[in-house]
Coordinates of C-alpha atoms and ligand atoms in Angstrom, one line a residue:
X1 CA 115.8 88.4 102.9
X2 CA 113.4 86.4 100.7
X3 CA 112.8 87.9 97.2
X4 CA 110.8 85.1 95.6
X5 CA 107.7 83.4 97.1
X6 CA 104.4 82.0 96.2
X7 CA 102.5 84.9 97.7
X8 CA 103.5 88.6 98.2
X9 CA 101.2 90.4 100.7
X10 CA 101.7 94.1 100.7
X11 CA 100.5 95.6 104.0
X12 CA 100.3 94.5 107.6
X13 CA 96.9 95.8 108.8
X14 CA 94.0 93.5 109.5
X15 CA 93.6 92.7 105.8
X16 CA 97.2 91.8 105.1
X17 CA 97.8 89.9 108.3
X18 CA 94.7 87.8 108.2
X19 CA 95.2 87.1 104.5
X20 CA 98.8 86.0 105.1
X21 CA 97.8 83.7 107.9
X22 CA 95.3 81.9 105.6
X23 CA 97.8 81.8 102.7
X24 CA 100.5 80.3 104.9
X25 CA 98.7 76.9 104.7
X26 CA 99.2 76.9 100.9
X27 CA 102.8 78.1 100.3
X28 CA 105.5 80.6 101.1
X29 CA 104.4 84.1 102.0
X30 CA 106.4 87.3 102.0
X31 CA 104.6 90.0 104.0
X32 CA 105.9 93.5 103.7
X33 CA 105.1 96.7 105.5
X34 CA 106.4 100.2 104.6
X35 CA 107.0 101.2 108.2
X36 CA 107.1 99.4 111.6
X37 CA 104.9 96.4 111.4
X38 CA 102.0 97.6 113.6
X39 CA 101.8 101.1 112.0
X40 CA 98.4 100.8 110.2
X41 CA 94.9 102.3 110.2
X42 CA 93.9 99.1 111.9
X43 CA 95.9 99.9 115.0
X44 CA 93.9 103.1 115.5
X45 CA 90.5 101.6 115.1
X46 CA 88.4 102.3 118.2
X47 CA 84.7 101.4 117.9
X48 CA 84.9 97.8 116.8
X49 CA 83.7 95.2 114.3
X50 CA 80.0 95.1 113.3
X51 CA 78.7 91.5 113.4
X52 CA 75.4 89.8 114.2
X53 CA 75.6 88.3 117.7
X54 CA 72.6 90.0 119.3
X55 CA 69.6 87.6 119.6
X56 CA 67.3 90.5 118.6
X57 CA 69.4 91.1 115.5
X58 CA 69.5 89.2 112.2
X59 CA 71.6 89.0 109.0
X60 CA 68.7 90.5 107.1
X61 CA 68.7 93.6 109.4
X62 CA 72.5 94.1 109.2
X63 CA 72.2 93.8 105.4
X64 CA 69.3 96.3 105.3
X65 CA 71.2 98.8 107.5
X66 CA 74.3 98.5 105.2
X67 CA 72.2 99.0 102.1
X68 CA 70.5 102.0 103.5
X69 CA 73.7 103.6 104.4
X70 CA 75.2 103.0 101.0
X71 CA 72.5 105.2 99.3
X72 CA 71.7 102.6 96.7
X73 CA 75.2 101.8 95.4
X74 CA 76.3 98.7 97.2
X75 CA 76.3 95.2 95.7
X76 CA 73.8 92.9 97.4
X77 CA 75.8 89.7 97.0
X78 CA 79.0 91.3 98.3
X79 CA 77.1 92.7 101.4
X80 CA 75.5 89.3 102.1
X81 CA 78.8 87.5 102.0
X82 CA 80.3 90.0 104.4
X83 CA 77.4 89.9 106.9
X84 CA 77.0 86.1 106.8
X85 CA 80.6 85.2 107.0
X86 CA 81.6 87.9 109.5
X87 CA 80.6 86.3 112.8
X88 CA 82.6 83.2 112.2
X89 CA 85.7 85.3 111.5
X90 CA 85.1 87.4 114.5
X91 CA 85.0 84.2 116.5
X92 CA 88.3 83.2 114.9
X93 CA 89.9 86.4 116.2
X94 CA 88.4 85.6 119.6
X95 CA 90.1 82.1 119.5
X96 CA 93.4 83.7 118.4
X97 CA 93.4 85.6 121.7
X98 CA 91.7 89.0 121.1
X99 CA 90.3 89.8 124.5
X100 CA 86.9 91.2 123.3
X101 CA 85.0 93.0 126.0
X102 CA 82.3 90.7 127.5
X103 CA 79.1 91.1 129.5
X104 CA 78.7 89.7 133.0
X105 CA 77.1 86.6 131.3
X106 CA 80.2 86.1 129.2
X107 CA 78.7 87.2 125.8
X108 CA 80.3 89.8 123.6
X109 CA 79.5 93.2 124.9
X110 CA 77.8 94.9 121.9
X111 CA 78.2 98.6 121.2
X112 CA 76.0 100.8 119.0
X113 CA 77.1 103.2 116.3
X114 CA 75.4 105.5 113.7
X115 CA 73.0 103.8 111.2
X116 CA 72.8 100.5 113.1
X117 CA 69.3 99.7 114.4
X118 CA 70.7 97.3 117.1
X119 CA 73.7 97.0 119.3
X120 CA 76.0 94.9 117.1
X121 CA 79.6 96.2 117.5
X122 CA 82.0 93.7 119.0
X123 CA 84.9 95.6 120.6
X124 CA 87.8 95.7 123.0
X125 CA 86.8 98.8 125.1
X126 CA 87.8 101.7 122.8
X127 CA 91.0 100.2 121.5
X128 CA 89.7 97.3 119.4
X129 CA 92.1 97.8 116.4
X130 CA 95.2 97.8 118.5
X131 CA 94.3 94.5 120.2
X132 CA 93.3 92.9 116.9
X133 CA 96.6 94.0 115.2
X134 CA 98.8 92.8 118.0
X135 CA 97.0 89.5 118.3
X136 CA 97.4 88.9 114.5
X137 CA 101.0 89.9 114.5
X138 CA 101.7 87.5 117.4
X139 CA 100.2 84.6 115.4
X140 CA 102.1 85.6 112.3
X141 CA 105.4 85.6 114.2
X142 CA 105.0 81.9 114.8
X143 CA 104.3 80.9 111.2
X144 CA 107.4 79.4 109.6
X145 CA 105.9 79.9 106.1
X146 CA 105.6 83.7 106.6
X147 CA 108.5 86.1 106.3
X148 CA 107.5 89.6 107.6
X149 CA 109.7 92.4 106.5
X150 CA 109.4 96.0 107.8
X151 CA 110.5 99.3 106.2
X152 CA 109.8 97.9 102.7
X153 CA 107.9 100.3 100.6
X154 CA 106.3 98.9 97.4
X155 CA 106.8 101.3 94.6
X156 CA 105.1 99.7 91.6
X157 CA 103.6 96.3 90.6
X158 CA 105.6 94.2 88.2
X159 CA 103.5 93.7 85.1
X160 CA 103.8 93.6 81.4
X161 CA 104.8 97.3 81.7
X162 CA 108.2 96.2 82.9
X163 CA 108.6 92.9 81.2
X164 CA 107.7 93.7 77.6
X165 CA 107.7 96.9 75.7
X166 CA 104.0 97.9 75.5
X167 CA 102.7 98.4 72.0
X168 CA 99.6 100.4 71.0
X169 CA 97.7 97.1 70.6
X170 CA 98.4 96.2 74.2
X171 CA 96.2 98.5 76.3
X172 CA 96.0 96.5 79.5
X173 CA 98.4 94.8 81.8
X174 CA 97.3 91.2 82.1
X175 CA 99.5 89.7 84.7
X176 CA 101.2 90.7 88.0
X177 CA 104.4 89.0 89.2
X178 CA 105.1 90.9 92.4
X179 CA 106.4 94.4 93.1
X180 CA 109.5 96.7 93.0
X181 CA 110.1 97.6 96.6
X182 CA 112.3 100.3 98.2
X183 CA 114.2 99.1 101.2
X184 CA 114.0 102.1 103.4
X185 CA 117.0 101.0 105.5
X186 CA 119.5 100.5 102.6
X187 CA 117.7 102.8 100.1
X188 CA 118.0 100.1 97.4
X189 CA 115.1 99.0 95.2
X190 CA 114.6 95.3 95.0
X191 CA 112.4 92.9 93.0
X192 CA 110.0 90.9 95.1
X193 CA 108.6 88.3 92.7
X194 CA 105.5 86.2 93.6
X195 CA 103.1 84.0 91.8
X196 CA 100.2 85.9 93.4
X197 CA 100.3 89.4 94.9
X198 CA 97.8 90.7 97.5
X199 CA 97.4 94.4 97.8
X200 CA 96.4 95.3 101.4
X201 CA 97.8 98.8 101.7
X202 CA 94.8 100.5 103.3
X203 CA 93.4 103.9 102.6
X204 CA 94.4 107.4 101.6
X205 CA 93.2 109.8 104.3
X206 CA 96.5 111.6 104.1
X207 CA 95.4 113.3 100.9
X208 CA 93.4 115.7 103.1
X209 CA 94.7 118.3 105.5
X210 CA 92.7 117.0 108.4
X211 CA 92.4 113.2 108.8
X212 CA 92.0 110.5 111.4
X213 CA 94.4 108.4 109.4
X214 CA 98.0 107.8 110.4
X215 CA 100.9 108.9 108.1
X216 CA 101.0 105.6 106.3
X217 CA 97.6 106.2 104.6
X218 CA 98.9 107.7 101.4
X219 CA 96.9 105.7 98.9
X220 CA 99.9 103.8 97.6
X221 CA 98.0 100.6 96.7
X222 CA 95.3 102.5 94.8
X223 CA 97.9 104.5 92.8
X224 CA 100.0 101.4 92.1
X225 CA 97.0 99.4 90.8
X226 CA 95.8 102.3 88.8
X227 CA 99.2 102.7 87.1
X228 CA 99.2 99.0 86.4
X229 CA 95.9 99.3 84.6
X230 CA 93.4 97.9 87.2
X231 CA 90.0 99.5 87.5
X232 CA 89.4 102.0 90.3
X233 CA 85.9 102.8 91.5
X234 CA 84.0 105.3 93.5
X235 CA 86.8 107.5 94.7
X236 CA 84.5 110.5 95.3
X237 CA 83.1 108.7 98.3
X238 CA 85.5 109.8 101.0
X239 CA 84.0 109.4 104.4
X240 CA 84.5 112.2 106.8
X241 CA 84.2 111.1 110.4
X242 CA 82.1 113.6 112.3
X243 CA 84.0 113.7 115.5
X244 CA 87.7 114.2 115.9
X245 CA 89.2 116.1 118.9
X246 CA 89.5 119.8 118.2
X247 CA 92.6 120.9 120.0
X248 CA 95.6 122.8 118.6
X249 CA 98.1 120.2 119.8
X250 CA 96.1 117.0 119.0
X251 CA 96.9 115.5 115.6
X252 CA 93.4 114.4 114.6
X253 CA 92.6 112.1 117.4
X254 CA 89.3 110.2 116.8
X255 CA 86.4 110.5 119.3
X256 CA 84.7 107.2 118.6
X257 CA 81.1 107.0 117.3
X258 CA 80.7 104.5 120.1
X259 CA 80.6 107.4 122.5
X260 CA 77.4 108.6 120.8
X261 CA 76.2 105.0 120.8
X262 CA 76.7 105.1 124.6
X263 CA 74.5 108.2 124.9
X264 CA 76.8 111.1 123.9
X265 CA 75.0 114.0 122.3
X266 CA 76.2 116.6 119.8
X267 CA 75.6 120.2 121.1
X268 CA 76.6 123.7 120.0
X269 CA 78.7 126.1 122.0
X270 CA 75.5 127.2 123.9
X271 CA 74.8 123.7 124.9
X272 CA 71.9 123.2 122.6
X273 CA 71.5 119.8 120.8
X274 CA 71.2 120.4 117.1
X275 CA 71.0 116.9 115.4
X276 CA 67.2 116.6 115.8
X277 CA 66.9 119.3 113.1
X278 CA 68.8 117.1 110.6
X279 CA 67.7 113.4 111.2
X280 CA 65.4 111.3 113.3
X281 CA 68.3 109.2 114.5
X282 CA 69.8 112.5 115.9
X283 CA 73.4 112.1 116.9
X284 CA 73.4 108.5 115.7
X285 CA 72.3 109.3 112.2
X286 CA 74.5 107.9 109.4
X287 CA 77.9 109.6 109.2
X288 CA 77.5 111.6 106.0
X289 CA 74.4 113.3 107.5
X290 CA 76.1 114.0 110.9
X291 CA 79.3 115.3 109.2
X292 CA 77.3 117.6 106.9
X293 CA 75.2 118.8 109.8
X294 CA 78.3 119.8 111.8
X295 CA 79.8 121.5 108.8
X296 CA 76.5 123.5 108.3
X297 CA 76.4 124.4 112.1
X298 CA 80.0 125.6 112.0
X299 CA 79.5 127.7 108.9
X300 CA 76.3 129.2 110.4
X301 CA 77.8 130.1 113.7
X302 CA 81.3 130.9 112.5
X303 CA 82.6 128.7 115.4
X304 CA 85.6 126.4 114.9
X305 CA 84.0 123.3 116.4
X306 CA 80.9 121.8 118.0
X307 CA 80.8 119.7 121.1
X308 CA 80.1 116.1 122.1
X309 CA 78.6 115.8 125.5
X310 CA 78.7 112.7 127.6
X311 CA 78.6 114.4 131.0
X312 CA 75.2 113.0 131.9
X313 CA 76.5 109.5 132.0
X314 CA 78.1 107.8 135.0
X315 CA 81.8 108.9 135.3
X316 CA 83.2 105.5 136.2
X317 CA 81.3 103.8 133.4
X318 CA 82.8 106.3 130.9
X319 CA 86.3 105.7 132.2
X320 CA 85.9 102.0 132.1
X321 CA 84.3 101.8 128.6
X322 CA 86.5 104.5 126.9
X323 CA 89.8 104.5 128.7
X324 CA 91.8 105.6 125.7
X325 CA 89.6 108.6 124.8
X326 CA 89.3 109.6 128.5
X327 CA 93.1 109.5 128.9
X328 CA 93.9 111.3 125.7
X329 CA 91.4 114.1 126.4
X330 CA 92.7 114.3 129.9
X331 CA 96.2 114.8 128.5
X332 CA 94.8 118.0 126.8
X333 CA 93.2 119.0 130.1
X334 CA 89.7 118.1 129.0
X335 CA 87.8 115.9 131.5
X336 CA 85.1 114.2 129.4
X337 CA 83.2 113.1 132.5
X338 CA 82.5 116.8 133.4
X339 CA 82.9 118.9 130.3
X340 CA 81.8 118.5 126.6
X341 CA 84.5 117.5 124.1
X342 CA 85.3 120.0 121.3
X343 CA 85.0 118.1 118.0
X344 CA 85.3 118.6 114.2
X345 CA 85.0 116.3 111.2
X346 CA 88.1 114.9 109.4
X347 CA 88.7 112.7 106.4
X348 CA 88.4 109.1 107.6
X349 CA 87.8 106.3 105.2
X350 CA 88.0 105.7 101.4
X351 CA 84.8 103.9 100.3
X352 CA 86.2 103.5 96.8
X353 CA 89.3 101.7 95.7
X354 CA 90.6 98.9 93.5
X355 CA 87.7 97.0 92.0
X356 CA 87.5 93.4 93.0
X357 CA 84.9 90.7 92.5
X358 CA 83.5 88.5 95.3
X359 CA 86.7 86.4 95.3
X360 CA 89.0 89.4 95.8
X361 CA 90.3 89.2 92.2
X362 CA 91.1 92.4 90.4
X363 CA 91.1 92.6 86.6
X364 CA 94.8 91.8 86.5
X365 CA 95.7 88.1 86.8
X366 CA 97.6 87.2 89.9
X367 CA 96.6 90.5 91.6
X368 CA 94.2 90.5 94.5
X369 CA 93.1 93.3 96.8
X370 CA 91.4 93.4 100.2
X371 CA 90.7 95.8 103.1
X372 CA 90.4 99.6 102.6
X373 CA 92.4 99.7 99.4
X374 CA 89.7 97.6 97.6
X375 CA 86.2 98.4 96.3
X376 CA 84.3 95.1 96.8
X377 CA 80.9 96.7 96.5
X378 CA 79.9 96.5 100.2
X379 CA 80.0 100.2 101.0
X380 CA 78.5 101.9 98.0
X381 CA 78.2 105.7 98.5
X382 CA 78.7 105.5 102.3
X383 CA 80.2 102.9 104.7
X384 CA 78.2 101.8 107.7
X385 CA 80.2 102.3 110.9
X386 CA 82.4 99.4 111.9
X387 CA 81.8 97.5 108.6
X388 CA 85.4 98.1 107.6
X389 CA 87.2 95.8 109.8
X390 CA 84.5 93.3 109.0
X391 CA 84.9 93.7 105.3
X392 CA 88.7 93.4 105.6
X393 CA 88.4 90.0 107.5
X394 CA 85.9 88.5 105.1
X395 CA 87.5 89.6 101.8
X396 CA 91.0 88.8 103.0
X397 CA 89.8 85.3 103.4
X398 CA 88.3 85.3 99.9
X399 CA 91.6 86.6 98.5
X400 CA 93.5 83.8 100.2
X401 CA 91.1 81.2 98.8
X402 CA 91.4 82.5 95.3
X403 CA 95.1 83.2 95.3
X404 CA 95.8 79.7 96.7
X405 CA 93.7 78.2 93.9
X406 CA 95.4 80.4 91.3
X407 CA 98.9 79.4 92.3
X408 CA 97.9 75.7 92.5
X409 CA 96.4 75.5 89.1
X410 CA 99.1 77.2 87.1
X411 CA 102.2 75.6 85.6
X412 CA 104.0 78.7 86.7
X413 CA 106.9 80.3 85.0
X414 CA 108.1 83.9 85.7
X415 CA 109.1 85.9 82.6
X416 CA 112.5 87.5 82.7
X417 CA 112.0 90.5 85.1
X418 CA 114.5 93.3 84.8
X419 CA 116.2 95.0 87.8
X420 CA 115.0 98.4 88.8
X421 CA 116.5 100.9 86.4
X422 CA 117.6 104.2 88.0
X423 CA 120.2 105.2 85.4
X424 CA 120.2 108.9 84.7
X425 CA 118.6 109.8 88.0
X426 CA 120.3 112.0 90.6
X427 CA 120.1 112.2 94.3
X428 CA 118.1 115.3 95.2
X429 CA 118.0 116.9 98.6
X430 CA 115.1 119.1 97.6
X431 CA 112.8 118.2 100.4
X432 CA 111.3 121.6 100.2
X433 CA 109.8 120.8 96.8
X434 CA 108.1 117.7 98.2
X435 CA 106.8 119.3 101.3
X436 CA 105.5 122.3 99.4
X437 CA 103.6 120.1 96.9
X438 CA 102.3 117.9 99.7
X439 CA 100.9 120.9 101.6
X440 CA 99.3 122.2 98.4
X441 CA 97.6 118.9 97.7
X442 CA 96.3 118.5 101.2
X443 CA 95.0 122.1 101.4
X444 CA 93.3 122.0 98.0
X445 CA 91.6 118.7 98.8
X446 CA 90.4 120.1 102.1
X447 CA 89.2 123.4 100.7
X448 CA 87.8 122.3 97.4
X449 CA 87.0 118.6 97.6
X450 CA 85.7 118.4 101.2
X451 CA 82.4 117.6 102.8
X452 CA 80.4 120.1 100.6
X453 CA 81.5 120.4 96.9
X454 CA 80.6 122.5 93.9
X455 CA 81.6 122.4 90.2
X456 CA 83.6 125.6 90.5
X457 CA 85.7 124.3 93.4
X458 CA 86.2 120.9 91.8
X459 CA 87.2 122.4 88.5
X460 CA 89.7 124.6 90.2
X461 CA 91.0 121.6 92.1
X462 CA 91.4 119.7 88.9
X463 CA 93.4 122.3 87.1
X464 CA 95.7 122.7 90.1
X465 CA 96.2 119.0 90.6
X466 CA 97.0 118.4 86.9
X467 CA 99.9 120.9 87.2
X468 CA 101.1 119.4 90.5
X469 CA 101.0 115.9 89.1
X470 CA 103.0 116.9 86.0
X471 CA 105.6 118.5 88.2
X472 CA 105.8 115.6 90.6
X473 CA 106.0 113.1 87.7
X474 CA 108.9 115.0 86.2
X475 CA 110.7 115.1 89.5
X476 CA 110.0 111.4 90.1
X477 CA 111.5 110.5 86.7
X478 CA 114.7 112.5 87.3
X479 CA 115.5 111.7 90.9
X480 CA 116.6 108.5 92.8
X481 CA 113.5 107.3 94.6
X482 CA 112.9 108.1 98.2
X483 CA 109.8 107.3 100.4
X484 CA 108.9 111.0 100.3
X485 CA 108.7 111.3 96.5
X486 CA 107.0 107.9 96.1
X487 CA 104.2 108.8 98.6
X488 CA 103.9 112.3 97.1
X489 CA 103.4 110.8 93.6
X490 CA 100.8 108.4 94.9
X491 CA 98.9 111.1 96.8
X492 CA 98.9 113.3 93.7
X493 CA 97.4 110.4 91.7
X494 CA 94.8 109.6 94.3
X495 CA 93.8 113.3 94.6
X496 CA 93.2 113.4 90.9
X497 CA 91.2 110.2 91.0
X498 CA 89.0 111.7 93.7
X499 CA 88.5 115.0 91.9
X500 CA 87.7 113.4 88.5
X501 CA 85.3 111.0 90.1
X502 CA 83.6 113.8 92.0
X503 CA 83.3 115.8 88.8
X504 CA 81.8 112.9 86.9
X505 CA 79.0 112.4 89.5
X506 CA 76.5 115.2 88.7
X507 CA 74.2 114.5 91.6
X508 CA 74.5 114.3 95.4
X509 CA 74.5 110.8 96.9
X510 CA 75.8 109.4 100.2
X511 CA 79.1 111.0 100.9
X512 CA 79.3 113.1 97.7
X513 CA 77.4 116.3 98.2
X514 CA 77.6 119.1 95.6
X515 CA 75.6 122.4 95.8
X516 CA 75.2 122.3 92.0
X517 CA 73.2 119.0 92.0
X518 CA 71.9 118.7 95.6
X519 CA 69.7 115.6 94.9
X520 CA 70.3 112.0 93.8
X521 CA 69.5 111.2 90.2
X522 CA 68.8 107.7 88.8
X523 CA 71.2 108.3 85.9
X524 CA 74.0 108.1 88.4
X525 CA 72.9 104.9 90.2
X526 CA 76.1 103.3 89.1
X527 CA 79.8 103.1 90.1
X528 CA 82.3 105.7 89.0
X529 CA 84.9 103.7 87.2
X530 CA 88.4 104.9 86.1
X531 CA 90.9 102.8 84.3
X532 CA 94.2 103.9 82.8
X533 CA 95.6 102.5 79.5
X534 CA 99.1 101.4 80.1
X535 CA 100.6 103.6 77.3
Ligands
FAD601 P1 95.7 99.3 107.2 O1 95.3 98.8 108.5 O2 95.7 100.7 107.0 O3 97.1 98.6 106.8 C1 97.8 99.1 105.7 C2 99.1 98.5 105.7 O4 99.8 98.7 104.4 C3 100.1 99.1 106.7 O5 100.9 98.1 107.3 C4 101.0 100.0 105.9 O6 102.3 100.2 106.4 C5 101.1 99.2 104.6 N1 101.4 99.9 103.4 C6 100.8 101.0 102.9 N2 101.4 101.3 101.7 C7 102.4 100.5 101.5 C8 103.5 100.3 100.6 N3 103.6 101.2 99.5 N4 104.4 99.4 100.7 C9 104.3 98.5 101.8 N5 103.4 98.6 102.7 C10 102.5 99.6 102.6 N6 86.8 100.5 111.0 C11 86.0 99.7 111.7 O7 85.4 98.8 111.1 N7 85.7 99.9 113.0 C12 86.3 100.9 113.7 O8 86.1 101.0 114.9 C13 87.2 101.8 113.1 N8 87.8 102.8 113.7 C14 88.8 103.5 113.0 C15 89.5 104.5 113.7 C16 90.5 105.2 113.1 C17 91.2 106.3 113.9 C18 90.8 105.0 111.8 C19 91.9 105.7 111.1 C20 90.1 104.0 111.1 C21 89.1 103.3 111.7 N9 88.3 102.3 111.0 C22 87.4 101.5 111.7 C23 88.7 102.0 109.6 C24 89.6 100.8 109.7 O9 90.5 100.9 110.8 C25 90.4 100.6 108.4 O10 89.6 100.7 107.3 C26 91.1 99.2 108.4 O11 91.8 99.1 109.6 C27 91.9 99.1 107.2 O12 92.7 97.9 107.3 P2 93.7 97.5 106.1 O13 94.3 96.3 106.6 O14 93.0 97.5 104.8 O15 94.7 98.7 106.1
SIN602 C1 84.6 104.9 115.4 O1 85.0 104.3 116.4 O2 83.9 105.9 115.4 C2 85.1 104.5 114.1 C3 84.3 103.4 113.5 C4 84.4 103.3 112.1 O3 85.1 104.0 111.4 O4 83.8 102.3 111.6

């Protein structure tokens, strides 16, 4: 086990892995993952990576599509960097061994998704994320400078909070020196110290009852950075994916937007297409519009789902292009080549997160963030489909460049860092308390802070979450830490950040729609920023 290194990278999705690979040229890297190494949102990504390879396409057009989707809130220079640097990094993945699907001529086969005016999605059939994750893990395995440790759950960042006694004059943590981490196999908390720490812990879809995200997506990185005093932005912009499989036994399996790009059409239970009533791009309209349209159709009809129909396409082509979706649906006795797929929206992607600049720097020295945990300014109020893997690649590289520079420049000395103090805590077996609070958070977020919001629902959600947070915080302070209580604490924090951000935004923009203020307003053409004082 290595407890001190130049770089600590937290998370082994596309962001953490690609950042670690770039950092390995500059020093020792400890890379940790709270579960088994491949368990990440990345592994479940289906559609692919948006990047300009189509001769009819251009950087300008990809930038324009991204800006349009963001509803006026993204940062032009951040988007430009992502779009222009993206293709080179996709080529790097190709060289690392990701077997991207190709045309007969040998070019990348490019898919289409909502909000894109051209085919521009590089993919590996319908399991792009899995192939990218495995290829990156394979390269990491051969790097002598990287130590990858599984089942290591970061609890909190090590900052001035732990090293000095904060005084009223000291209202912000200034430096980060690593993290306290729970070893889930020994149940001991250890100090992982590092000159630079890179947060790459992904999103927080698990804060909602229905989500496409796997269990690891509990918003740990956002909550840790928030507690440390970093700025958090735009948490109200939770993206709901319009189409997840509706089946009592399916745990939110995604039906990729690429299926609509391939010609799939959204229909109601009578077989009537309905998207033309909502947007000129019909089933391929931006995600916020499609998700709200489905929500409205379901509320109007009282039905529990709508359908995605691809039966008019060639059956062999469907099976070849979407083998995973075909097999999964078949396992639930739905043959997508001959019958429409029942679908519902589910929480999918956090557009907000830890604020970074173009270099991936947060406002705490020595702390960087990339991937879904971060808010780089590229998504604004709504992420364009398949821009997430792209953003993770580009900003992981930026983090690596800046962290390497930071470590090089400094005459580095760690302050005395105390061991984890669990004196006075007791072992509690009260799993029922955790599971009850967890269910309450997920239900209240789904019912009151979902696709369509209102002041009344948000205020009710806020008063409930305040109580839950208080309860969870008291329980956390009294008990010996476990993964369950750590994740619950983080989910409660993230839920409150989402609710408070949503209440602040008294307008509807992008993914945030409230019946009290159904239109955008120029006063709110700005990020929602939340920052906690350390005392
Ligand atoms: P993740 O891949 O989620 O990795 C996070 C890592 O952090 C994991 O290893 C996790 O174990 C670790 N971690 C978390 N908390 C801790 C902690 N406390 N301590 C230690 N480790 C921790 N985007 C696209 O661009 N194109 C797509 O086609 C696409 N399809 C998607 C399909 C699905 C079903 C889902 C869920 C998402 C999809 N997305 C897609 C979004 C995209 O996959 C994610 O945004 C992206 O993979 C996030 O990468 P990441 O590296 O930031 O985080
Ligand atoms: C999908 O395949 O529909 C997901 C794409 C994304 O989230 O970007």
